PDB file of C-alpha atoms in Angstrom:
ATOM      1  CA  UNK A   1     -60.405  22.513 -22.970  1.00  0.00           C
ATOM      2  CA  UNK A   2     -56.821  21.704 -23.623  1.00  0.00           C
ATOM      3  CA  UNK A   3     -55.809  21.553 -19.954  1.00  0.00           C
ATOM      4  CA  UNK A   4     -58.207  18.670 -19.130  1.00  0.00           C
ATOM      5  CA  UNK A   5     -56.384  15.555 -18.067  1.00  0.00           C
ATOM      6  CA  UNK A   6     -56.883  12.392 -20.090  1.00  0.00           C
ATOM      7  CA  UNK A   7     -55.638   9.219 -18.365  1.00  0.00           C
ATOM      8  CA  UNK A   8     -54.898   5.943 -20.078  1.00  0.00           C
ATOM      9  CA  UNK A   9     -54.226   2.365 -18.919  1.00  0.00           C
ATOM     10  CA  UNK A  10     -50.662   2.110 -17.685  1.00  0.00           C
ATOM     11  CA  UNK A  11     -50.604   5.648 -16.268  1.00  0.00           C
ATOM     12  CA  UNK A  12     -50.053   6.049 -12.596  1.00  0.00           C
ATOM     13  CA  UNK A  13     -53.330   6.887 -10.870  1.00  0.00           C
ATOM     14  CA  UNK A  14     -53.565  10.233  -9.163  1.00  0.00           C
ATOM     15  CA  UNK A  15     -53.296   9.688  -5.403  1.00  0.00           C
ATOM     16  CA  UNK A  16     -56.334  10.739  -3.293  1.00  0.00           C
ATOM     17  CA  UNK A  17     -57.533  11.134   0.202  1.00  0.00           C
ATOM     18  CA  UNK A  18     -61.243  11.900   0.243  1.00  0.00           C
ATOM     19  CA  UNK A  19     -64.156  11.555   2.665  1.00  0.00           C
ATOM     20  CA  UNK A  20     -67.289   9.587   2.066  1.00  0.00           C
ATOM     21  CA  UNK A  21     -70.959  10.178   3.063  1.00  0.00           C
ATOM     22  CA  UNK A  22     -70.143   9.217   6.637  1.00  0.00           C
ATOM     23  CA  UNK A  23     -67.034  11.376   6.925  1.00  0.00           C
ATOM     24  CA  UNK A  24     -64.674   8.314   6.729  1.00  0.00           C
ATOM     25  CA  UNK A  25     -61.429   9.071   4.910  1.00  0.00           C
ATOM     26  CA  UNK A  26     -60.543   6.885   1.845  1.00  0.00           C
ATOM     27  CA  UNK A  27     -56.870   6.961   0.833  1.00  0.00           C
ATOM     28  CA  UNK A  28     -55.793   5.212  -2.370  1.00  0.00           C
ATOM     29  CA  UNK A  29     -52.505   4.281  -0.685  1.00  0.00           C
ATOM     30  CA  UNK A  30     -54.334   2.418   2.046  1.00  0.00           C
ATOM     31  CA  UNK A  31     -56.094   0.240  -0.509  1.00  0.00           C
ATOM     32  CA  UNK A  32     -53.012  -0.440  -2.564  1.00  0.00           C
ATOM     33  CA  UNK A  33     -51.021  -1.292   0.575  1.00  0.00           C
ATOM     34  CA  UNK A  34     -53.712  -3.903   1.350  1.00  0.00           C
ATOM     35  CA  UNK A  35     -53.326  -5.314  -2.143  1.00  0.00           C
ATOM     36  CA  UNK A  36     -56.777  -4.143  -3.214  1.00  0.00           C
ATOM     37  CA  UNK A  37     -57.835  -3.017  -6.666  1.00  0.00           C
ATOM     38  CA  UNK A  38     -60.072   0.031  -6.743  1.00  0.00           C
ATOM     39  CA  UNK A  39     -62.898   0.707  -9.124  1.00  0.00           C
ATOM     40  CA  UNK A  40     -63.425   4.485  -9.038  1.00  0.00           C
ATOM     41  CA  UNK A  41     -66.467   5.615 -10.894  1.00  0.00           C
ATOM     42  CA  UNK A  42     -67.578   9.227 -11.449  1.00  0.00           C
ATOM     43  CA  UNK A  43     -71.244  10.039 -11.982  1.00  0.00           C
ATOM     44  CA  UNK A  44     -73.025  13.401 -12.439  1.00  0.00           C
ATOM     45  CA  UNK A  45     -75.668  13.495  -9.681  1.00  0.00           C
ATOM     46  CA  UNK A  46     -77.199  11.551  -6.772  1.00  0.00           C
ATOM     47  CA  UNK A  47     -80.748  10.156  -7.204  1.00  0.00           C
ATOM     48  CA  UNK A  48     -81.110  10.856 -10.942  1.00  0.00           C
ATOM     49  CA  UNK A  49     -82.405   8.026 -13.142  1.00  0.00           C
ATOM     50  CA  UNK A  50     -79.150   7.107 -14.907  1.00  0.00           C
ATOM     51  CA  UNK A  51     -77.020   7.481 -11.813  1.00  0.00           C
ATOM     52  CA  UNK A  52     -79.415   5.383  -9.796  1.00  0.00           C
ATOM     53  CA  UNK A  53     -79.352   2.648 -12.431  1.00  0.00           C
ATOM     54  CA  UNK A  54     -75.553   2.568 -12.454  1.00  0.00           C
ATOM     55  CA  UNK A  55     -75.211   2.626  -8.672  1.00  0.00           C
ATOM     56  CA  UNK A  56     -77.771  -0.146  -8.227  1.00  0.00           C
ATOM     57  CA  UNK A  57     -75.914  -2.236 -10.892  1.00  0.00           C
ATOM     58  CA  UNK A  58     -72.734  -1.868  -8.841  1.00  0.00           C
ATOM     59  CA  UNK A  59     -74.695  -2.710  -5.661  1.00  0.00           C
ATOM     60  CA  UNK A  60     -76.201  -5.829  -7.181  1.00  0.00           C
ATOM     61  CA  UNK A  61     -72.810  -7.126  -8.408  1.00  0.00           C
ATOM     62  CA  UNK A  62     -70.808  -6.191  -5.299  1.00  0.00           C
ATOM     63  CA  UNK A  63     -70.311  -9.762  -4.086  1.00  0.00           C
ATOM     64  CA  UNK A  64     -68.461 -10.638  -7.285  1.00  0.00           C
ATOM     65  CA  UNK A  65     -66.286  -7.531  -7.153  1.00  0.00           C
ATOM     66  CA  UNK A  66     -65.363  -8.132  -3.498  1.00  0.00           C
ATOM     67  CA  UNK A  67     -64.579 -11.851  -4.132  1.00  0.00           C
ATOM     68  CA  UNK A  68     -62.128 -10.754  -6.868  1.00  0.00           C
ATOM     69  CA  UNK A  69     -60.436  -8.220  -4.607  1.00  0.00           C
ATOM     70  CA  UNK A  70     -62.004  -5.024  -5.850  1.00  0.00           C
ATOM     71  CA  UNK A  71     -63.212  -2.044  -3.830  1.00  0.00           C
ATOM     72  CA  UNK A  72     -65.894   0.109  -5.471  1.00  0.00           C
ATOM     73  CA  UNK A  73     -65.974   3.837  -4.786  1.00  0.00           C
ATOM     74  CA  UNK A  74     -68.517   6.209  -6.418  1.00  0.00           C
ATOM     75  CA  UNK A  75     -67.653   9.902  -6.815  1.00  0.00           C
ATOM     76  CA  UNK A  76     -69.788  12.967  -7.505  1.00  0.00           C
ATOM     77  CA  UNK A  77     -69.757  16.647  -6.483  1.00  0.00           C
ATOM     78  CA  UNK A  78     -72.854  16.151  -4.284  1.00  0.00           C
ATOM     79  CA  UNK A  79     -72.684  16.825  -0.538  1.00  0.00           C
ATOM     80  CA  UNK A  80     -72.257  14.186   2.094  1.00  0.00           C
ATOM     81  CA  UNK A  81     -75.893  14.711   3.108  1.00  0.00           C
ATOM     82  CA  UNK A  82     -77.015  14.065  -0.445  1.00  0.00           C
ATOM     83  CA  UNK A  83     -74.810  10.988  -0.673  1.00  0.00           C
ATOM     84  CA  UNK A  84     -76.165   9.714   2.665  1.00  0.00           C
ATOM     85  CA  UNK A  85     -79.761   9.955   1.407  1.00  0.00           C
ATOM     86  CA  UNK A  86     -78.807   8.254  -1.905  1.00  0.00           C
ATOM     87  CA  UNK A  87     -77.005   5.399  -0.074  1.00  0.00           C
ATOM     88  CA  UNK A  88     -79.937   4.906   2.353  1.00  0.00           C
ATOM     89  CA  UNK A  89     -82.693   5.074  -0.251  1.00  0.00           C
ATOM     90  CA  UNK A  90     -80.968   2.727  -2.714  1.00  0.00           C
ATOM     91  CA  UNK A  91     -79.422   0.526   0.009  1.00  0.00           C
ATOM     92  CA  UNK A  92     -76.001   0.944  -1.590  1.00  0.00           C
ATOM     93  CA  UNK A  93     -73.260  -1.312  -0.219  1.00  0.00           C
ATOM     94  CA  UNK A  94     -70.228   0.862  -1.103  1.00  0.00           C
ATOM     95  CA  UNK A  95     -69.019   4.356  -0.198  1.00  0.00           C
ATOM     96  CA  UNK A  96     -69.744   7.550  -2.143  1.00  0.00           C
ATOM     97  CA  UNK A  97     -66.874   9.994  -2.115  1.00  0.00           C
ATOM     98  CA  UNK A  98     -67.594  13.718  -1.637  1.00  0.00           C
ATOM     99  CA  UNK A  99     -65.861  15.949  -4.180  1.00  0.00           C
ATOM    100  CA  UNK A 100     -67.619  19.263  -3.764  1.00  0.00           C
ATOM    101  CA  UNK A 101     -64.471  21.221  -4.703  1.00  0.00           C
ATOM    102  CA  UNK A 102     -63.969  19.057  -7.870  1.00  0.00           C
ATOM    103  CA  UNK A 103     -60.328  18.291  -7.025  1.00  0.00           C
ATOM    104  CA  UNK A 104     -60.818  14.560  -7.743  1.00  0.00           C
ATOM    105  CA  UNK A 105     -62.756  15.291 -10.918  1.00  0.00           C
ATOM    106  CA  UNK A 106     -59.951  17.502 -12.168  1.00  0.00           C
ATOM    107  CA  UNK A 107     -57.239  15.051 -11.126  1.00  0.00           C
ATOM    108  CA  UNK A 108     -58.876  12.253 -13.166  1.00  0.00           C
ATOM    109  CA  UNK A 109     -60.013  14.542 -16.031  1.00  0.00           C
ATOM    110  CA  UNK A 110     -63.727  13.863 -15.579  1.00  0.00           C
ATOM    111  CA  UNK A 111     -64.833  17.548 -15.353  1.00  0.00           C
ATOM    112  CA  UNK A 112     -65.193  18.257 -19.030  1.00  0.00           C
ATOM    113  CA  UNK A 113     -66.884  20.417 -21.636  1.00  0.00           C
ATOM    114  CA  UNK A 114     -70.285  18.855 -22.388  1.00  0.00           C
ATOM    115  CA  UNK A 115     -72.843  19.597 -25.059  1.00  0.00           C
ATOM    116  CA  UNK A 116     -76.583  19.145 -24.695  1.00  0.00           C
ATOM    117  CA  UNK A 117     -79.100  20.428 -27.259  1.00  0.00           C
ATOM    118  CA  UNK A 118     -76.605  22.865 -28.620  1.00  0.00           C
ATOM    119  CA  UNK A 119     -75.657  24.267 -25.226  1.00  0.00           C
ATOM    120  CA  UNK A 120     -72.112  23.951 -23.963  1.00  0.00           C
ATOM    121  CA  UNK A 121     -71.214  23.697 -20.268  1.00  0.00           C
ATOM    122  CA  UNK A 122     -68.756  22.134 -17.876  1.00  0.00           C
ATOM    123  CA  UNK A 123     -69.958  18.988 -16.120  1.00  0.00           C
ATOM    124  CA  UNK A 124     -69.084  15.522 -14.995  1.00  0.00           C
ATOM    125  CA  UNK A 125     -68.266  13.038 -17.718  1.00  0.00           C
ATOM    126  CA  UNK A 126     -69.543   9.655 -16.461  1.00  0.00           C
ATOM    127  CA  UNK A 127     -66.234   7.720 -16.260  1.00  0.00           C
ATOM    128  CA  UNK A 128     -64.662   4.688 -14.601  1.00  0.00           C
ATOM    129  CA  UNK A 129     -61.157   3.873 -13.590  1.00  0.00           C
ATOM    130  CA  UNK A 130     -59.763   0.555 -12.408  1.00  0.00           C
ATOM    131  CA  UNK A 131     -56.640   0.978 -10.303  1.00  0.00           C
ATOM    132  CA  UNK A 132     -54.374  -1.939  -9.739  1.00  0.00           C
ATOM    133  CA  UNK A 133     -52.818  -2.732  -6.377  1.00  0.00           C
ATOM    134  CA  UNK A 134     -49.568  -1.115  -7.591  1.00  0.00           C
ATOM    135  CA  UNK A 135     -51.385   2.201  -8.172  1.00  0.00           C
ATOM    136  CA  UNK A 136     -51.382   2.008 -11.945  1.00  0.00           C
ATOM    137  CA  UNK A 137     -54.526   2.362 -14.085  1.00  0.00           C
ATOM    138  CA  UNK A 138     -55.489  -1.111 -15.376  1.00  0.00           C
ATOM    139  CA  UNK A 139     -58.525   0.176 -17.287  1.00  0.00           C
ATOM    140  CA  UNK A 140     -60.278   3.482 -17.819  1.00  0.00           C
ATOM    141  CA  UNK A 141     -63.109   4.816 -19.872  1.00  0.00           C
ATOM    142  CA  UNK A 142     -64.578   8.319 -20.268  1.00  0.00           C
ATOM    143  CA  UNK A 143     -68.138   9.049 -21.369  1.00  0.00           C
ATOM    144  CA  UNK A 144     -69.683   5.727 -20.446  1.00  0.00           C
ATOM    145  CA  UNK A 145     -73.373   4.987 -20.547  1.00  0.00           C
ATOM    146  CA  UNK A 146     -75.139   4.378 -17.236  1.00  0.00           C
ATOM    147  CA  UNK A 147     -77.233   1.477 -18.391  1.00  0.00           C
ATOM    148  CA  UNK A 148     -75.169  -1.684 -19.067  1.00  0.00           C
ATOM    149  CA  UNK A 149     -71.901  -0.138 -17.936  1.00  0.00           C
ATOM    150  CA  UNK A 150     -71.334  -2.535 -15.001  1.00  0.00           C
ATOM    151  CA  UNK A 151     -72.001  -5.590 -17.192  1.00  0.00           C
ATOM    152  CA  UNK A 152     -69.514  -4.217 -19.742  1.00  0.00           C
ATOM    153  CA  UNK A 153     -66.977  -3.514 -17.025  1.00  0.00           C
ATOM    154  CA  UNK A 154     -67.313  -6.988 -15.680  1.00  0.00           C
ATOM    155  CA  UNK A 155     -66.753  -8.470 -19.149  1.00  0.00           C
ATOM    156  CA  UNK A 156     -63.677  -6.278 -19.624  1.00  0.00           C
ATOM    157  CA  UNK A 157     -62.298  -7.438 -16.265  1.00  0.00           C
ATOM    158  CA  UNK A 158     -63.190 -11.077 -17.047  1.00  0.00           C
ATOM    159  CA  UNK A 159     -65.532 -11.247 -14.015  1.00  0.00           C
ATOM    160  CA  UNK A 160     -68.456 -12.852 -15.989  1.00  0.00           C
ATOM    161  CA  UNK A 161     -68.502 -16.568 -15.636  1.00  0.00           C
TER     162      UNK A 161
END
């Protein structure tokens, strides 16, 4: 689809104000005002094997991200109830943003044409965006693999000691 957004490092991040699984509002401007860097990662579906692997990798590395001034936010089109169950079952230590209307997916260009076994359909492209405290994209990648993604991200951000 030619109207799908493709963001690159250096681009200004789309602004957002979205609720999480508990109904708490997360505004990008609040984080940037506090000097925080945001890791915003999009994943297809709560409680699926790949998405669980990726979420647990973020969970297990959260101390390092927080120490370096990062906030991690997961995003999918699942409901707040689904997110709540996922957070509780996996003991996730970061918020999951609710994007049932796909507005955040469209703003970041993660709702894309996908192909699976010859079938084409629209769906979430697993993607990650690192937003600097000035609101610019420091790093972004579309179509990432769930397994090993957090380790790769940490290497890219020079967070592996």
